[in-house]
XYZ file of C-alpha atoms in Angstrom:
465
model
C 80.072 46.228 138.685
C 79.019 49.717 139.082
C 78.247 51.732 136.194
C 80.120 54.610 135.574
C 78.350 58.057 135.401
C 78.262 59.834 131.956
C 80.469 62.893 133.212
C 82.778 60.488 134.504
C 82.868 58.693 131.445
C 83.383 62.098 129.459
C 86.322 62.805 131.829
C 88.096 59.484 131.227
C 87.495 59.746 127.431
C 89.161 63.238 127.705
C 92.091 61.641 129.315
C 92.780 59.151 126.839
C 92.544 61.734 123.990
C 95.105 63.774 125.906
C 97.571 60.552 126.217
C 96.994 59.819 122.327
C 97.659 63.166 121.124
C 100.418 64.331 123.453
C 103.055 63.639 121.069
C 101.792 66.207 118.703
C 100.987 68.951 121.660
C 104.227 68.519 123.264
C 106.451 71.561 122.970
C 109.013 71.505 119.651
C 112.093 71.061 121.944
C 110.927 67.831 123.124
C 109.293 66.356 120.067
C 110.730 65.042 116.833
C 107.766 66.587 114.956
C 106.658 70.133 115.101
C 103.333 70.790 116.647
C 100.172 70.299 114.841
C 98.737 73.523 115.797
C 101.353 76.863 115.639
C 101.704 78.437 118.816
C 100.875 82.300 119.377
C 103.641 84.376 117.391
C 105.209 87.233 118.274
C 103.246 90.000 120.598
C 101.129 92.176 118.612
C 102.395 95.317 117.387
C 101.896 98.639 119.185
C 98.542 100.089 118.687
C 98.802 102.659 116.002
C 96.520 105.716 114.685
C 93.815 104.575 112.486
C 92.078 106.044 109.493
C 88.980 105.126 108.004
C 90.863 103.199 105.107
C 92.865 101.198 107.593
C 89.808 100.521 109.469
C 88.258 99.085 106.307
C 91.596 96.854 105.781
C 92.921 98.825 103.218
C 96.289 99.806 104.895
C 99.020 97.946 106.306
C 97.300 94.873 107.097
C 98.249 92.041 105.219
C 96.126 90.398 102.444
C 95.630 86.801 101.307
C 97.367 86.447 98.000
C 94.159 86.046 96.027
C 92.754 89.371 97.396
C 95.249 91.908 95.573
C 93.185 94.195 93.244
C 94.261 95.160 89.973
C 96.644 98.130 90.404
C 95.297 101.636 89.355
C 95.388 102.233 85.873
C 97.188 105.497 84.035
C 99.218 107.957 85.819
C 98.954 109.232 89.088
C 97.338 112.192 90.167
C 99.717 115.056 91.181
C 102.158 114.262 88.856
C 104.373 117.371 88.185
C 103.989 118.562 84.374
C 106.662 118.275 81.928
C 109.603 120.465 81.767
C 110.970 121.786 78.599
C 114.722 120.535 78.192
C 117.202 123.399 78.719
C 120.642 123.300 80.127
C 120.618 119.784 81.666
C 118.835 116.508 81.222
C 118.403 113.973 83.972
C 117.752 110.204 83.560
C 116.368 108.174 86.590
C 115.602 104.714 87.013
C 114.901 102.192 89.765
C 117.771 99.297 89.762
C 115.763 96.299 89.411
C 112.194 96.987 87.804
C 110.384 95.589 91.105
C 111.306 95.355 94.866
C 109.367 92.857 96.826
C 108.765 92.797 100.554
C 106.532 90.853 103.013
C 103.216 91.758 104.155
C 103.700 90.916 107.826
C 107.344 91.174 109.570
C 106.086 89.452 113.061
C 107.415 86.007 112.538
C 110.314 86.101 109.731
C 112.063 88.536 107.419
C 113.388 87.504 103.732
C 113.412 90.906 102.383
C 112.769 94.504 104.041
C 111.086 97.559 102.594
C 114.251 98.591 100.311
C 114.088 100.479 96.951
C 117.174 102.002 95.197
C 117.140 105.152 92.680
C 119.756 106.144 90.254
C 120.156 108.994 87.956
C 122.611 110.409 85.394
C 122.618 114.147 84.860
C 123.914 115.289 81.367
C 124.822 118.793 80.466
C 123.496 119.086 77.204
C 125.834 120.583 74.626
C 127.583 119.986 71.460
C 129.671 117.551 73.491
C 127.299 116.538 76.280
C 128.911 115.407 79.569
C 128.017 113.706 82.796
C 128.289 115.528 85.868
C 127.910 115.048 89.526
C 129.491 118.230 90.988
C 128.003 121.784 91.381
C 124.364 120.164 91.394
C 122.274 118.288 94.011
C 119.561 115.849 93.175
C 116.428 115.680 95.413
C 114.191 112.487 95.253
C 110.417 112.389 96.256
C 108.280 109.592 96.124
C 104.700 110.715 95.231
C 101.641 109.523 97.608
C 103.890 107.437 100.158
C 104.960 110.000 102.875
C 104.345 107.796 105.750
C 105.361 103.994 105.177
C 104.866 103.234 108.794
C 100.965 103.429 108.485
C 101.157 100.819 105.706
C 103.904 98.212 107.003
C 104.595 96.831 110.596
C 108.440 96.431 109.545
C 109.308 99.079 112.102
C 107.348 97.663 114.680
C 109.569 94.513 114.290
C 113.135 96.399 113.273
C 114.309 96.256 116.833
C 113.704 92.535 117.019
C 116.141 91.756 113.788
C 118.717 94.085 115.180
C 117.978 97.408 113.603
C 117.480 100.669 115.596
C 115.469 102.542 113.225
C 113.751 105.482 113.480
C 110.020 104.890 112.152
C 109.573 105.762 108.398
C 113.649 105.437 108.177
C 115.115 102.570 105.722
C 118.123 100.369 106.527
C 120.525 102.836 104.860
C 119.020 106.147 106.892
C 116.646 107.263 103.608
C 113.316 107.962 103.859
C 110.497 108.059 101.021
C 112.006 111.865 100.200
C 115.389 112.906 100.600
C 118.530 113.816 98.565
C 120.398 111.631 96.500
C 124.313 110.990 97.059
C 126.896 111.590 93.975
C 128.965 108.733 92.816
C 131.805 108.739 90.296
C 129.340 109.102 87.219
C 125.725 108.873 88.750
C 123.492 109.731 91.785
C 121.665 107.382 93.910
C 119.241 106.782 96.746
C 119.960 103.641 98.555
C 117.495 102.092 100.662
C 114.358 103.990 100.126
C 111.526 102.342 102.205
C 108.703 102.566 99.606
C 105.729 100.583 100.108
C 102.948 99.523 98.081
C 100.229 101.410 99.800
C 99.730 105.181 99.185
C 98.764 107.567 101.466
C 94.927 107.063 101.035
C 95.207 103.387 101.635
C 94.882 102.510 97.837
C 97.118 99.548 96.912
C 99.405 100.589 94.457
C 102.633 98.609 93.627
C 103.765 101.114 90.962
C 104.219 104.420 92.910
C 105.917 107.185 91.099
C 109.012 109.211 92.107
C 110.555 112.534 90.930
C 114.242 113.347 90.787
C 114.863 117.244 90.483
C 118.282 118.759 89.775
C 119.098 121.563 91.485
C 121.705 124.255 91.743
C 123.822 125.144 95.178
C 120.732 127.759 95.677
C 117.895 125.297 95.465
C 116.953 126.626 92.204
C 115.301 123.592 90.025
C 117.401 122.866 86.602
C 115.758 119.665 85.411
C 113.356 117.093 86.741
C 112.012 113.685 85.328
C 109.803 111.023 86.623
C 109.847 107.376 86.904
C 108.344 104.368 88.908
C 109.313 103.244 92.413
C 108.150 99.696 92.104
C 107.212 97.853 95.254
C 104.986 94.662 96.182
C 103.835 92.342 98.970
C 102.480 89.814 96.480
C 104.655 87.167 97.579
C 101.931 84.440 97.516
C 103.315 82.286 100.195
C 99.880 81.247 101.415
C 99.097 79.540 98.085
C 101.126 76.360 99.745
C 101.518 77.406 103.281
C 98.022 77.661 103.882
C 96.974 79.478 106.906
C 94.319 82.276 107.994
C 96.519 85.219 108.193
C 99.979 85.857 106.638
C 101.328 85.566 109.881
C 100.200 81.751 109.921
C 101.422 81.795 106.431
C 105.066 82.411 107.793
C 104.387 80.330 110.575
C 103.694 77.077 108.520
C 106.887 78.152 106.703
C 109.138 78.066 110.081
C 106.855 74.781 110.955
C 108.254 72.972 107.378
C 111.852 74.103 108.292
C 111.859 72.985 111.561
C 110.615 69.649 110.535
C 112.768 69.154 107.607
C 116.341 70.608 108.893
C 115.677 69.860 112.682
C 115.623 73.431 113.483
C 113.861 75.216 116.526
C 112.518 78.259 114.625
C 108.904 78.544 115.093
C 109.575 77.927 119.229
C 111.939 81.208 118.390
C 109.420 83.081 117.026
C 106.787 82.398 119.393
C 109.194 83.648 121.966
C 109.197 87.074 120.357
C 112.440 86.799 118.439
C 111.385 86.295 114.417
C 113.943 84.910 112.111
C 115.891 86.656 109.831
C 116.642 84.378 106.829
C 119.903 85.936 106.094
C 121.131 85.276 109.653
C 121.966 81.782 108.513
C 121.902 81.754 104.922
C 123.683 83.997 102.663
C 121.812 86.497 100.553
C 123.970 89.562 99.067
C 120.417 91.529 98.604
C 120.845 91.652 102.430
C 124.723 92.335 102.245
C 125.509 88.784 103.673
C 127.705 86.888 101.431
C 128.740 83.798 103.502
C 126.434 81.320 104.825
C 126.378 80.428 108.463
C 125.642 77.032 109.891
C 124.146 76.019 106.534
C 125.417 75.197 102.969
C 122.997 76.849 100.594
C 122.411 80.731 100.150
C 118.800 81.683 100.543
C 118.565 81.889 96.388
C 119.603 78.381 96.436
C 117.731 76.900 99.067
C 114.238 78.708 97.952
C 114.761 77.933 94.383
C 116.014 74.130 94.785
C 113.599 73.268 97.548
C 110.692 74.568 95.732
C 111.523 73.255 92.194
C 109.803 70.057 92.416
C 106.860 71.709 94.145
C 105.674 73.738 91.351
C 105.984 71.544 88.294
C 105.380 68.221 87.230
C 108.410 65.822 86.747
C 109.832 66.367 83.270
C 107.735 69.076 82.238
C 108.413 72.840 82.054
C 107.220 75.426 84.647
C 104.102 76.888 83.828
C 104.614 80.409 82.417
C 103.512 81.952 85.643
C 105.071 79.849 88.144
C 107.253 82.449 89.109
C 104.610 84.859 90.180
C 103.845 81.963 92.861
C 106.691 83.700 94.928
C 107.896 86.793 92.862
C 105.124 89.412 92.595
C 102.669 88.449 91.158
C 99.475 88.043 89.011
C 98.275 91.700 89.743
C 101.920 93.241 90.060
C 103.162 91.753 87.199
C 106.938 91.935 87.732
C 108.040 91.176 84.281
C 106.246 93.772 82.171
C 109.063 94.972 79.774
C 108.787 94.650 75.760
C 110.126 91.322 75.775
C 107.351 89.942 77.886
C 104.732 91.354 75.341
C 106.444 89.092 72.831
C 105.955 85.810 74.749
C 109.366 85.946 76.623
C 108.726 84.382 80.115
C 110.932 84.654 83.428
C 112.656 81.266 82.353
C 113.876 82.148 78.897
C 116.321 84.566 80.189
C 116.735 83.144 83.857
C 116.499 79.427 83.056
C 114.950 76.717 85.187
C 114.663 76.838 88.870
C 117.184 73.933 88.909
C 119.587 76.370 87.147
C 119.144 79.308 89.684
C 119.308 76.927 92.465
C 123.068 75.864 91.457
C 125.252 75.995 94.376
C 127.925 77.387 91.633
C 125.729 80.467 90.976
C 126.085 83.961 92.931
C 122.795 85.227 93.928
C 121.952 88.760 92.241
C 125.534 88.490 90.224
C 125.426 85.524 88.253
C 122.618 86.602 85.989
C 121.238 86.502 82.406
C 123.366 88.518 79.884
C 121.816 90.273 77.142
C 124.437 88.910 74.794
C 122.645 85.755 74.899
C 120.370 86.584 72.511
C 121.293 90.143 71.354
C 124.223 89.383 69.212
C 123.848 91.256 66.033
C 121.360 92.839 63.712
C 120.409 90.623 60.839
C 117.913 92.972 59.649
C 120.084 96.297 59.422
C 123.977 95.402 58.753
C 124.767 99.194 59.086
C 123.714 99.262 62.392
C 126.429 99.559 65.095
C 126.226 96.465 67.635
C 127.714 96.379 71.105
C 130.259 93.900 71.755
C 129.718 91.898 74.737
C 132.556 89.958 76.337
C 130.022 87.743 78.285
C 127.984 84.876 77.181
C 124.927 83.364 78.713
C 125.642 84.430 82.336
C 127.255 87.383 83.717
C 130.762 86.746 85.465
C 130.821 89.843 87.970
C 128.435 92.697 89.099
C 129.870 95.004 86.827
C 128.986 92.929 83.566
C 125.194 93.265 85.037
C 122.892 94.795 82.649
C 121.858 97.146 85.422
C 125.542 98.226 85.944
C 126.754 98.135 82.124
C 127.600 101.279 80.417
C 127.978 101.922 76.813
C 127.206 105.169 74.762
C 129.109 108.371 74.934
C 132.588 106.754 75.522
C 131.121 104.216 78.027
C 129.563 107.037 80.139
C 125.753 106.610 79.866
C 124.223 103.375 81.982
C 121.825 101.095 79.766
C 119.010 101.588 82.228
C 118.962 105.249 81.832
C 117.830 104.992 78.025
C 116.603 101.528 77.867
C 114.767 101.445 81.466
C 115.213 99.027 84.451
C 115.439 95.286 84.303
C 111.971 93.708 83.823
C 110.632 97.119 82.636
C 113.005 97.514 79.335
C 111.059 100.216 77.226
C 108.402 100.284 75.548
C 106.921 98.476 78.470
C 103.583 97.280 79.177
C 102.329 100.058 81.646
C 102.130 103.776 81.054
C 103.979 104.926 84.319
C 107.352 102.729 83.204
C 107.229 104.920 79.826
C 106.504 108.162 81.170
C 110.114 109.401 81.454
C 110.768 108.370 77.572
C 107.619 110.442 76.474
C 108.476 113.444 78.453
C 111.923 113.398 77.237
C 111.492 112.612 73.522
C 107.878 112.790 72.821
C 107.189 108.843 72.402
C 107.786 105.606 74.264
C 110.625 103.353 73.723
C 114.303 103.485 74.540
C 116.080 107.153 74.487
C 117.295 107.365 71.127
C 116.726 110.997 69.772
C 120.014 112.772 69.967
C 118.447 116.038 70.622
C 117.514 114.734 74.060
C 121.511 115.510 75.424
C 122.563 117.196 72.027
C 122.181 120.806 70.861
C 123.086 119.795 67.539
C 122.420 116.544 65.743
C 125.490 114.416 65.831
C 127.404 112.806 62.889
C 128.903 109.327 62.975
C 127.787 106.137 64.170
C 125.445 105.616 67.009
C 124.375 102.474 69.265
C 121.146 100.680 67.981
C 118.488 102.357 66.025
C 118.268 106.092 65.630
C 115.063 107.573 65.564
C 113.982 110.873 63.261
C 114.098 113.905 65.196
């Protein structure tokens, strides 16, 4: 028998290997298993003008979760100086205390850049009044004027079905603009804040100003607060890949394997996956599931609950930061966190958050779970809460609750946003209180709103003037 030459043997061996592994290399649609190697995803984003910071990788380009630096300390440069109180006082806040969004949108989307600013204007006097007429409110996100430079969201917005001008958010807002008047407050909904400042510095806590103006444009009052946003969603802790795009691809690969979907090939074909197109997500305005049984919150928390803890043991203290921003961002940074309170002390275990009976973003912890009465000061007036451990509707959420002033002042106006209830761990979160009353903590000095110190009962502890 004639001996085969070495080149021929190599060819034969290569053919055998191809046959043996053809099942793993077959297209997703013709295989019961996803491919072993993720195919190329959506086409690269259009070339954009670069700066030295971008070329160094400090601008919009995504990072690994372990590459995030510590946020800049202290107050940012260029913050406008405090203004003395006059005829009006304005209180502003962010609705959640943290907004997360993705570092890359070429493959799938959970949440876009989307921030919400609230404000209340108070006409100071012997009987202060909340007003929404005869004034206009302007907001400005400091050092975040061109979010397009730092996120590829706008490169792929059309692929998700949105026709947006560069730098414009889902509700038509830019990082600076005018707030809309509601019944008792002003709001800027859908501000596309990103976690990079204009100079390329990673900063999940940019600050924004709110200015009260008369019809002629004269500034009557001004305040500052934090517009938090972070891409520190550490998917690559488990969905390991060389790039964030690869991590997103691995997520779709796992979804295809477990649910017999075809999402990775869809993304490969240039149609990135919008998670709320199937899973209900009230944060995205989608309240009904399509071709599925679980809300996005239920699916995410339920599936991952067993992945992040050992059976029969509590969640590690920081496990929520495996997905929610994050070891550097420190999503929870309020007064309670400084006393050892963790995410699960309020929200419960992941299995509770994943319950199918829960309405995401509405069924949330109630303050009255712990704050029922003050045992140290029997003379202190306590707000009666109709709710128990969980809120029952949107109006009973902390961020929508009102009390002082005949029920006209939002709790957040004086106490701070959820997750940043004052005195918070960060200087920036306390700056509004410091400017209005000279110290950190809830706004509780009467003269912030009153021209004369009132008599009678006051909700909570009253600080000396």
